[in-house]
């Protein structure tokens, strides 16, 4: 069985919520309509609702028929600054924004599970359904933790889920240890001396230094880090200059570092600084570095990872649960919840991901075929942690 019968009956409702959310995308900490819709639905399910955590976050508290521990189930609910290229009826009605990561689907799945759990309450303990803002870039997960998520609600373990294009439809993948990478950003400012482009010897050229620097930074992964430690250093922006015949005073480079280990992050920060200073010295200019650690790696604790795997296996069978997937160099702010409490983050296969249906693509749309599988997974997690009474 891959879908619980009670959840299968909710499919039409869940698709309706999902399409409504997709048509009304809201980005980081501005999920006002989304948050109000979630709160309204949870109240209509008879669930105790707490709003305003990290501004737009919502927590629903579902008490079982018998006392027991607290478990947290988390969905993200923010959209992205991506102009949508789809033309179907539920396309984004907000120019420049869209649900290109499937958080509309994550929200609908958790709403479906919440409705079912509130109707049955056949478990010993309490379920907190956590709807989190600003997963993309802005660390809504950290904001929820800082706003007292775990003080206000005595959640002992916490579970997260992401739809995963490229993984077979309805399959699951989870591993103990790192599942997704850390997310650091850096900005290097190269200050030279502007000059006429025809007379470079009269200035100090920041552009040639920038070009050398992009190449040199690639040696951090190939020559500084242990070959068995995963790391990516990507320069994603180069800014400098305004016209054809002027060597600009300044060039600015920005980029991101991904890793699974704080030692590797330390190494990257130290080497980016040294390499930038060294290149700057070579060309007689100055370099400044801003290095910011945004998200820690998403690391699954052994106990919750076992429970997540057992829940997925109970639902779809062992042959559809990969217990040793390759970690992703992508990042996820569920990591902040996992730093506060032991947790497990699982991927739910969304199918081949062809024809633009990859995460963050302007042609992406959440695959509605997995709504009921995801909601059933949440119910199975509750069964695994809190049992059935
Ligand atoms: Zn995303
Ligand atoms: Zn996402």
PDB file of C-alpha atoms in Angstrom, residues 109-382:
ATOM      1  CA  UNK A 109       0.636  17.501   2.235  1.00  0.00           C
ATOM      2  CA  UNK A 110       1.049  18.590   5.830  1.00  0.00           C
ATOM      3  CA  UNK A 111      -2.432  20.158   5.828  1.00  0.00           C
ATOM      4  CA  UNK A 112      -3.871  16.851   4.589  1.00  0.00           C
ATOM      5  CA  UNK A 113      -2.025  14.916   7.290  1.00  0.00           C
ATOM      6  CA  UNK A 114      -3.127  17.444   9.953  1.00  0.00           C
ATOM      7  CA  UNK A 115      -6.752  17.078   8.952  1.00  0.00           C
ATOM      8  CA  UNK A 116      -6.540  13.295   9.203  1.00  0.00           C
ATOM      9  CA  UNK A 117      -4.611  13.288  12.502  1.00  0.00           C
ATOM     10  CA  UNK A 118      -7.039  15.779  14.074  1.00  0.00           C
ATOM     11  CA  UNK A 119     -10.016  13.677  13.027  1.00  0.00           C
ATOM     12  CA  UNK A 120      -8.535  10.422  14.441  1.00  0.00           C
ATOM     13  CA  UNK A 121      -6.257  11.475  17.324  1.00  0.00           C
ATOM     14  CA  UNK A 122      -5.454   7.759  17.625  1.00  0.00           C
ATOM     15  CA  UNK A 123      -1.940   8.247  19.027  1.00  0.00           C
ATOM     16  CA  UNK A 124      -0.267   8.657  22.408  1.00  0.00           C
ATOM     17  CA  UNK A 125       1.310  12.104  22.515  1.00  0.00           C
ATOM     18  CA  UNK A 126       1.138  15.419  20.704  1.00  0.00           C
ATOM     19  CA  UNK A 127       1.849  16.333  17.089  1.00  0.00           C
ATOM     20  CA  UNK A 128       3.027  19.860  16.266  1.00  0.00           C
ATOM     21  CA  UNK A 129       2.509  20.682  12.587  1.00  0.00           C
ATOM     22  CA  UNK A 130       5.029  23.416  11.801  1.00  0.00           C
ATOM     23  CA  UNK A 131       4.516  25.707   8.792  1.00  0.00           C
ATOM     24  CA  UNK A 132       7.737  27.636   8.328  1.00  0.00           C
ATOM     25  CA  UNK A 133       8.414  30.807   6.319  1.00  0.00           C
ATOM     26  CA  UNK A 134      11.456  31.817   4.291  1.00  0.00           C
ATOM     27  CA  UNK A 135      13.224  28.534   3.592  1.00  0.00           C
ATOM     28  CA  UNK A 136      14.804  30.043   0.479  1.00  0.00           C
ATOM     29  CA  UNK A 137      17.880  32.161   1.316  1.00  0.00           C
ATOM     30  CA  UNK A 138      16.562  33.905   4.424  1.00  0.00           C
ATOM     31  CA  UNK A 139      16.721  31.168   7.091  1.00  0.00           C
ATOM     32  CA  UNK A 140      13.119  31.066   8.307  1.00  0.00           C
ATOM     33  CA  UNK A 141      14.028  27.857  10.134  1.00  0.00           C
ATOM     34  CA  UNK A 142      16.555  29.724  12.258  1.00  0.00           C
ATOM     35  CA  UNK A 143      14.019  32.511  12.856  1.00  0.00           C
ATOM     36  CA  UNK A 144      11.460  29.963  14.129  1.00  0.00           C
ATOM     37  CA  UNK A 145      14.015  28.451  16.524  1.00  0.00           C
ATOM     38  CA  UNK A 146      15.077  31.914  17.744  1.00  0.00           C
ATOM     39  CA  UNK A 147      11.434  32.844  18.190  1.00  0.00           C
ATOM     40  CA  UNK A 148      11.034  30.046  20.733  1.00  0.00           C
ATOM     41  CA  UNK A 149       9.629  27.172  18.665  1.00  0.00           C
ATOM     42  CA  UNK A 150      11.113  24.571  20.996  1.00  0.00           C
ATOM     43  CA  UNK A 151      10.479  26.536  24.198  1.00  0.00           C
ATOM     44  CA  UNK A 152       6.819  27.154  23.445  1.00  0.00           C
ATOM     45  CA  UNK A 153       6.240  23.604  22.221  1.00  0.00           C
ATOM     46  CA  UNK A 154       8.183  20.797  23.980  1.00  0.00           C
ATOM     47  CA  UNK A 155       8.926  18.983  20.709  1.00  0.00           C
ATOM     48  CA  UNK A 156      11.436  16.164  21.207  1.00  0.00           C
ATOM     49  CA  UNK A 157      12.121  15.080  17.623  1.00  0.00           C
ATOM     50  CA  UNK A 158      11.438  16.827  14.349  1.00  0.00           C
ATOM     51  CA  UNK A 159      10.846  15.609  10.783  1.00  0.00           C
ATOM     52  CA  UNK A 160      11.131  17.315   7.387  1.00  0.00           C
ATOM     53  CA  UNK A 161      10.380  16.325   3.780  1.00  0.00           C
ATOM     54  CA  UNK A 162      11.189  17.653   0.302  1.00  0.00           C
ATOM     55  CA  UNK A 163       9.833  16.564  -3.062  1.00  0.00           C
ATOM     56  CA  UNK A 164      12.726  15.376  -5.226  1.00  0.00           C
ATOM     57  CA  UNK A 165      12.534  15.482  -9.027  1.00  0.00           C
ATOM     58  CA  UNK A 166      14.938  12.911 -10.437  1.00  0.00           C
ATOM     59  CA  UNK A 167      14.022  10.330  -7.797  1.00  0.00           C
ATOM     60  CA  UNK A 168      11.406   7.818  -8.986  1.00  0.00           C
ATOM     61  CA  UNK A 169       7.804   8.777  -8.374  1.00  0.00           C
ATOM     62  CA  UNK A 170       6.671   7.804  -4.876  1.00  0.00           C
ATOM     63  CA  UNK A 171      10.080   6.462  -3.792  1.00  0.00           C
ATOM     64  CA  UNK A 172      11.841   7.789  -0.685  1.00  0.00           C
ATOM     65  CA  UNK A 173      15.516   8.457   0.062  1.00  0.00           C
ATOM     66  CA  UNK A 174      17.114   9.154   3.426  1.00  0.00           C
ATOM     67  CA  UNK A 175      20.479   8.540   5.051  1.00  0.00           C
ATOM     68  CA  UNK A 176      21.870   8.850   8.538  1.00  0.00           C
ATOM     69  CA  UNK A 177      24.367  11.727   8.734  1.00  0.00           C
ATOM     70  CA  UNK A 178      24.634  14.584   6.219  1.00  0.00           C
ATOM     71  CA  UNK A 179      21.849  14.630   3.628  1.00  0.00           C
ATOM     72  CA  UNK A 180      22.364  18.193   2.363  1.00  0.00           C
ATOM     73  CA  UNK A 181      25.279  20.617   2.465  1.00  0.00           C
ATOM     74  CA  UNK A 182      26.046  23.818   4.325  1.00  0.00           C
ATOM     75  CA  UNK A 183      25.414  27.090   2.510  1.00  0.00           C
ATOM     76  CA  UNK A 184      27.971  29.882   2.901  1.00  0.00           C
ATOM     77  CA  UNK A 185      28.276  33.030   0.819  1.00  0.00           C
ATOM     78  CA  UNK A 186      31.284  35.254   0.136  1.00  0.00           C
ATOM     79  CA  UNK A 187      31.927  38.673  -1.363  1.00  0.00           C
ATOM     80  CA  UNK A 188      35.395  39.757  -2.420  1.00  0.00           C
ATOM     81  CA  UNK A 189      36.053  43.419  -3.168  1.00  0.00           C
ATOM     82  CA  UNK A 190      39.134  44.189  -5.271  1.00  0.00           C
ATOM     83  CA  UNK A 191      40.216  47.821  -5.069  1.00  0.00           C
ATOM     84  CA  UNK A 192      42.666  48.935  -7.732  1.00  0.00           C
ATOM     85  CA  UNK A 193      43.282  52.273  -9.360  1.00  0.00           C
ATOM     86  CA  UNK A 194      41.085  53.276 -12.257  1.00  0.00           C
ATOM     87  CA  UNK A 195      42.757  54.308 -15.494  1.00  0.00           C
ATOM     88  CA  UNK A 196      42.273  54.941 -19.180  1.00  0.00           C
ATOM     89  CA  UNK A 197      41.868  51.545 -20.850  1.00  0.00           C
ATOM     90  CA  UNK A 198      44.497  52.526 -23.393  1.00  0.00           C
ATOM     91  CA  UNK A 199      47.005  53.354 -20.641  1.00  0.00           C
ATOM     92  CA  UNK A 200      46.787  50.460 -18.153  1.00  0.00           C
ATOM     93  CA  UNK A 201      50.321  51.118 -16.882  1.00  0.00           C
ATOM     94  CA  UNK A 202      49.026  54.315 -15.255  1.00  0.00           C
ATOM     95  CA  UNK A 203      46.521  52.438 -13.061  1.00  0.00           C
ATOM     96  CA  UNK A 204      46.211  49.174 -11.101  1.00  0.00           C
ATOM     97  CA  UNK A 205      43.774  46.906 -12.912  1.00  0.00           C
ATOM     98  CA  UNK A 206      41.158  45.206 -10.741  1.00  0.00           C
ATOM     99  CA  UNK A 207      39.660  43.315 -13.719  1.00  0.00           C
ATOM    100  CA  UNK A 208      42.720  41.222 -14.554  1.00  0.00           C
ATOM    101  CA  UNK A 209      43.090  40.428 -10.852  1.00  0.00           C
ATOM    102  CA  UNK A 210      39.425  39.340 -10.727  1.00  0.00           C
ATOM    103  CA  UNK A 211      39.962  36.987 -13.667  1.00  0.00           C
ATOM    104  CA  UNK A 212      42.977  35.377 -11.972  1.00  0.00           C
ATOM    105  CA  UNK A 213      41.078  35.117  -8.722  1.00  0.00           C
ATOM    106  CA  UNK A 214      38.140  33.165 -10.218  1.00  0.00           C
ATOM    107  CA  UNK A 215      40.560  30.528 -11.479  1.00  0.00           C
ATOM    108  CA  UNK A 216      42.685  30.444  -8.334  1.00  0.00           C
ATOM    109  CA  UNK A 217      39.650  29.899  -6.082  1.00  0.00           C
ATOM    110  CA  UNK A 218      39.010  26.586  -7.848  1.00  0.00           C
ATOM    111  CA  UNK A 219      42.216  25.212  -6.316  1.00  0.00           C
ATOM    112  CA  UNK A 220      40.551  25.180  -2.874  1.00  0.00           C
ATOM    113  CA  UNK A 221      38.499  22.161  -3.926  1.00  0.00           C
ATOM    114  CA  UNK A 222      41.255  20.548  -5.983  1.00  0.00           C
ATOM    115  CA  UNK A 223      44.373  21.307  -3.885  1.00  0.00           C
ATOM    116  CA  UNK A 224      43.459  22.418  -0.357  1.00  0.00           C
ATOM    117  CA  UNK A 225      40.584  20.174   0.696  1.00  0.00           C
ATOM    118  CA  UNK A 226      41.062  16.477   1.344  1.00  0.00           C
ATOM    119  CA  UNK A 227      39.889  14.759  -1.874  1.00  0.00           C
ATOM    120  CA  UNK A 228      37.491  12.685   0.248  1.00  0.00           C
ATOM    121  CA  UNK A 229      35.820  15.796   1.702  1.00  0.00           C
ATOM    122  CA  UNK A 230      33.101  17.220  -0.554  1.00  0.00           C
ATOM    123  CA  UNK A 231      33.301  20.955  -1.261  1.00  0.00           C
ATOM    124  CA  UNK A 232      32.078  23.314  -3.990  1.00  0.00           C
ATOM    125  CA  UNK A 233      33.391  26.865  -4.436  1.00  0.00           C
ATOM    126  CA  UNK A 234      31.328  28.686  -7.068  1.00  0.00           C
ATOM    127  CA  UNK A 235      31.825  32.290  -8.159  1.00  0.00           C
ATOM    128  CA  UNK A 236      28.366  33.370  -9.282  1.00  0.00           C
ATOM    129  CA  UNK A 237      28.743  37.122  -9.863  1.00  0.00           C
ATOM    130  CA  UNK A 238      31.460  39.458 -11.185  1.00  0.00           C
ATOM    131  CA  UNK A 239      30.720  43.156 -11.169  1.00  0.00           C
ATOM    132  CA  UNK A 240      32.993  45.892 -12.435  1.00  0.00           C
ATOM    133  CA  UNK A 241      33.183  48.582 -15.024  1.00  0.00           C
ATOM    134  CA  UNK A 242      30.698  50.805 -16.822  1.00  0.00           C
ATOM    135  CA  UNK A 243      32.042  51.511 -20.266  1.00  0.00           C
ATOM    136  CA  UNK A 244      34.395  50.440 -23.095  1.00  0.00           C
ATOM    137  CA  UNK A 245      37.443  52.525 -22.467  1.00  0.00           C
ATOM    138  CA  UNK A 246      37.843  52.780 -18.698  1.00  0.00           C
ATOM    139  CA  UNK A 247      39.578  50.319 -16.397  1.00  0.00           C
ATOM    140  CA  UNK A 248      37.380  50.410 -13.303  1.00  0.00           C
ATOM    141  CA  UNK A 249      38.663  51.198  -9.859  1.00  0.00           C
ATOM    142  CA  UNK A 250      36.843  48.272  -8.300  1.00  0.00           C
ATOM    143  CA  UNK A 251      35.696  44.733  -9.088  1.00  0.00           C
ATOM    144  CA  UNK A 252      33.368  42.734  -6.836  1.00  0.00           C
ATOM    145  CA  UNK A 253      33.057  38.944  -6.909  1.00  0.00           C
ATOM    146  CA  UNK A 254      30.358  36.992  -5.121  1.00  0.00           C
ATOM    147  CA  UNK A 255      29.738  33.314  -4.741  1.00  0.00           C
ATOM    148  CA  UNK A 256      28.893  30.368  -2.562  1.00  0.00           C
ATOM    149  CA  UNK A 257      30.663  27.557  -0.722  1.00  0.00           C
ATOM    150  CA  UNK A 258      28.998  24.184  -0.045  1.00  0.00           C
ATOM    151  CA  UNK A 259      30.389  21.529   2.292  1.00  0.00           C
ATOM    152  CA  UNK A 260      29.286  18.951   4.848  1.00  0.00           C
ATOM    153  CA  UNK A 261      31.704  19.685   7.641  1.00  0.00           C
ATOM    154  CA  UNK A 262      32.550  22.788   9.700  1.00  0.00           C
ATOM    155  CA  UNK A 263      36.303  22.032   9.323  1.00  0.00           C
ATOM    156  CA  UNK A 264      35.912  22.247   5.550  1.00  0.00           C
ATOM    157  CA  UNK A 265      33.969  25.510   5.886  1.00  0.00           C
ATOM    158  CA  UNK A 266      36.813  26.888   8.076  1.00  0.00           C
ATOM    159  CA  UNK A 267      39.349  25.819   5.446  1.00  0.00           C
ATOM    160  CA  UNK A 268      37.372  27.472   2.649  1.00  0.00           C
ATOM    161  CA  UNK A 269      37.019  30.766   4.519  1.00  0.00           C
ATOM    162  CA  UNK A 270      40.723  30.848   5.412  1.00  0.00           C
ATOM    163  CA  UNK A 271      41.905  29.957   1.895  1.00  0.00           C
ATOM    164  CA  UNK A 272      39.532  32.369   0.110  1.00  0.00           C
ATOM    165  CA  UNK A 273      40.991  35.132   2.250  1.00  0.00           C
ATOM    166  CA  UNK A 274      44.604  34.065   1.665  1.00  0.00           C
ATOM    167  CA  UNK A 275      44.155  33.601  -2.087  1.00  0.00           C
ATOM    168  CA  UNK A 276      42.354  36.950  -2.457  1.00  0.00           C
ATOM    169  CA  UNK A 277      45.096  38.736  -0.493  1.00  0.00           C
ATOM    170  CA  UNK A 278      47.795  36.937  -2.481  1.00  0.00           C
ATOM    171  CA  UNK A 279      46.319  37.792  -5.870  1.00  0.00           C
ATOM    172  CA  UNK A 280      45.747  41.375  -4.752  1.00  0.00           C
ATOM    173  CA  UNK A 281      49.379  41.650  -3.647  1.00  0.00           C
ATOM    174  CA  UNK A 282      50.541  40.219  -6.977  1.00  0.00           C
ATOM    175  CA  UNK A 283      48.715  42.966  -8.856  1.00  0.00           C
ATOM    176  CA  UNK A 284      49.414  45.757  -6.386  1.00  0.00           C
ATOM    177  CA  UNK A 285      45.800  46.254  -5.351  1.00  0.00           C
ATOM    178  CA  UNK A 286      43.751  45.657  -2.160  1.00  0.00           C
ATOM    179  CA  UNK A 287      41.294  42.852  -1.381  1.00  0.00           C
ATOM    180  CA  UNK A 288      38.512  42.721   1.198  1.00  0.00           C
ATOM    181  CA  UNK A 289      36.457  39.630   2.097  1.00  0.00           C
ATOM    182  CA  UNK A 290      33.007  39.214   3.615  1.00  0.00           C
ATOM    183  CA  UNK A 291      32.283  35.565   4.418  1.00  0.00           C
ATOM    184  CA  UNK A 292      28.908  34.610   5.879  1.00  0.00           C
ATOM    185  CA  UNK A 293      27.709  31.207   7.046  1.00  0.00           C
ATOM    186  CA  UNK A 294      24.047  31.006   6.126  1.00  0.00           C
ATOM    187  CA  UNK A 295      22.840  27.406   6.634  1.00  0.00           C
ATOM    188  CA  UNK A 296      24.600  24.565   8.429  1.00  0.00           C
ATOM    189  CA  UNK A 297      24.561  21.118   6.807  1.00  0.00           C
ATOM    190  CA  UNK A 298      21.347  19.096   7.114  1.00  0.00           C
ATOM    191  CA  UNK A 299      22.440  16.164   9.278  1.00  0.00           C
ATOM    192  CA  UNK A 300      20.050  13.331  10.062  1.00  0.00           C
ATOM    193  CA  UNK A 301      20.301  11.910  13.579  1.00  0.00           C
ATOM    194  CA  UNK A 302      20.455   8.109  13.721  1.00  0.00           C
ATOM    195  CA  UNK A 303      17.253   7.532  15.743  1.00  0.00           C
ATOM    196  CA  UNK A 304      14.911   9.791  13.755  1.00  0.00           C
ATOM    197  CA  UNK A 305      16.484   8.627  10.454  1.00  0.00           C
ATOM    198  CA  UNK A 306      15.619   5.029  11.416  1.00  0.00           C
ATOM    199  CA  UNK A 307      12.058   6.074  12.255  1.00  0.00           C
ATOM    200  CA  UNK A 308      11.686   8.024   8.990  1.00  0.00           C
ATOM    201  CA  UNK A 309      12.987   5.020   7.034  1.00  0.00           C
ATOM    202  CA  UNK A 310      10.600   2.690   8.900  1.00  0.00           C
ATOM    203  CA  UNK A 311       7.663   5.017   8.164  1.00  0.00           C
ATOM    204  CA  UNK A 312       8.538   5.189   4.455  1.00  0.00           C
ATOM    205  CA  UNK A 313       9.082   1.420   4.299  1.00  0.00           C
ATOM    206  CA  UNK A 314       5.747   0.702   5.992  1.00  0.00           C
ATOM    207  CA  UNK A 315       4.107   2.890   3.368  1.00  0.00           C
ATOM    208  CA  UNK A 316       5.771   1.966   0.065  1.00  0.00           C
ATOM    209  CA  UNK A 317       7.891  -1.131   0.787  1.00  0.00           C
ATOM    210  CA  UNK A 318      11.639  -1.543   1.287  1.00  0.00           C
ATOM    211  CA  UNK A 319      12.347  -1.737  -2.455  1.00  0.00           C
ATOM    212  CA  UNK A 320      11.211   1.871  -2.848  1.00  0.00           C
ATOM    213  CA  UNK A 321      13.234   3.321   0.031  1.00  0.00           C
ATOM    214  CA  UNK A 322      16.879   4.178  -0.672  1.00  0.00           C
ATOM    215  CA  UNK A 323      18.780   4.192   2.619  1.00  0.00           C
ATOM    216  CA  UNK A 324      22.098   5.287   1.121  1.00  0.00           C
ATOM    217  CA  UNK A 325      21.436   8.094  -1.346  1.00  0.00           C
ATOM    218  CA  UNK A 326      24.247  10.416  -2.356  1.00  0.00           C
ATOM    219  CA  UNK A 327      23.924  13.599  -0.307  1.00  0.00           C
ATOM    220  CA  UNK A 328      23.046  16.765  -2.225  1.00  0.00           C
ATOM    221  CA  UNK A 329      25.289  19.858  -2.323  1.00  0.00           C
ATOM    222  CA  UNK A 330      22.060  21.867  -2.107  1.00  0.00           C
ATOM    223  CA  UNK A 331      21.144  23.291   1.303  1.00  0.00           C
ATOM    224  CA  UNK A 332      18.077  23.398   3.513  1.00  0.00           C
ATOM    225  CA  UNK A 333      17.303  25.487   6.568  1.00  0.00           C
ATOM    226  CA  UNK A 334      15.609  22.520   8.273  1.00  0.00           C
ATOM    227  CA  UNK A 335      19.221  22.150   9.479  1.00  0.00           C
ATOM    228  CA  UNK A 336      18.525  24.800  12.159  1.00  0.00           C
ATOM    229  CA  UNK A 337      15.681  22.721  13.581  1.00  0.00           C
ATOM    230  CA  UNK A 338      17.981  19.691  13.584  1.00  0.00           C
ATOM    231  CA  UNK A 339      20.624  21.633  15.485  1.00  0.00           C
ATOM    232  CA  UNK A 340      18.046  22.265  18.210  1.00  0.00           C
ATOM    233  CA  UNK A 341      16.423  18.792  18.275  1.00  0.00           C
ATOM    234  CA  UNK A 342      17.279  15.387  16.733  1.00  0.00           C
ATOM    235  CA  UNK A 343      15.576  15.212  13.372  1.00  0.00           C
ATOM    236  CA  UNK A 344      15.318  13.496  10.014  1.00  0.00           C
ATOM    237  CA  UNK A 345      14.848  14.986   6.563  1.00  0.00           C
ATOM    238  CA  UNK A 346      13.621  12.743   3.756  1.00  0.00           C
ATOM    239  CA  UNK A 347      13.305  13.117  -0.021  1.00  0.00           C
ATOM    240  CA  UNK A 348      10.105  12.009  -1.735  1.00  0.00           C
ATOM    241  CA  UNK A 349      10.558  11.103  -5.410  1.00  0.00           C
ATOM    242  CA  UNK A 350       8.642  13.392  -7.792  1.00  0.00           C
ATOM    243  CA  UNK A 351       9.468  11.440 -10.967  1.00  0.00           C
ATOM    244  CA  UNK A 352      11.917  12.053 -13.821  1.00  0.00           C
ATOM    245  CA  UNK A 353      11.987  15.846 -13.575  1.00  0.00           C
ATOM    246  CA  UNK A 354      11.986  16.264 -17.341  1.00  0.00           C
ATOM    247  CA  UNK A 355      10.670  19.164 -19.421  1.00  0.00           C
ATOM    248  CA  UNK A 356      11.768  21.833 -17.007  1.00  0.00           C
ATOM    249  CA  UNK A 357      10.270  20.191 -13.973  1.00  0.00           C
ATOM    250  CA  UNK A 358      13.430  20.495 -11.881  1.00  0.00           C
ATOM    251  CA  UNK A 359      13.491  22.546  -8.684  1.00  0.00           C
ATOM    252  CA  UNK A 360      13.928  26.313  -9.204  1.00  0.00           C
ATOM    253  CA  UNK A 361      13.161  26.040 -12.937  1.00  0.00           C
ATOM    254  CA  UNK A 362      10.599  28.561 -14.339  1.00  0.00           C
ATOM    255  CA  UNK A 363       8.668  25.623 -15.834  1.00  0.00           C
ATOM    256  CA  UNK A 364       8.509  23.656 -12.580  1.00  0.00           C
ATOM    257  CA  UNK A 365       5.208  22.523 -11.075  1.00  0.00           C
ATOM    258  CA  UNK A 366       4.818  20.307  -8.000  1.00  0.00           C
ATOM    259  CA  UNK A 367       3.728  16.801  -9.004  1.00  0.00           C
ATOM    260  CA  UNK A 368       0.222  16.359  -7.524  1.00  0.00           C
ATOM    261  CA  UNK A 369       0.563  12.566  -7.810  1.00  0.00           C
ATOM    262  CA  UNK A 370       2.691  12.512  -4.641  1.00  0.00           C
ATOM    263  CA  UNK A 371       0.437  14.683  -2.455  1.00  0.00           C
ATOM    264  CA  UNK A 372      -1.280  11.671  -0.894  1.00  0.00           C
ATOM    265  CA  UNK A 373       1.990   9.729  -0.557  1.00  0.00           C
ATOM    266  CA  UNK A 374       3.569  12.613   1.346  1.00  0.00           C
ATOM    267  CA  UNK A 375       0.551  13.079   3.616  1.00  0.00           C
ATOM    268  CA  UNK A 376       0.465   9.323   4.284  1.00  0.00           C
ATOM    269  CA  UNK A 377       4.172   9.428   5.163  1.00  0.00           C
ATOM    270  CA  UNK A 378       3.455  12.047   7.829  1.00  0.00           C
ATOM    271  CA  UNK A 379       0.752   9.858   9.340  1.00  0.00           C
ATOM    272  CA  UNK A 380       3.145   6.874   9.319  1.00  0.00           C
ATOM    273  CA  UNK A 381       5.820   8.933  11.096  1.00  0.00           C
ATOM    274  CA  UNK A 382       3.296   9.735  13.821  1.00  0.00           C
TER     275      UNK A 382
END
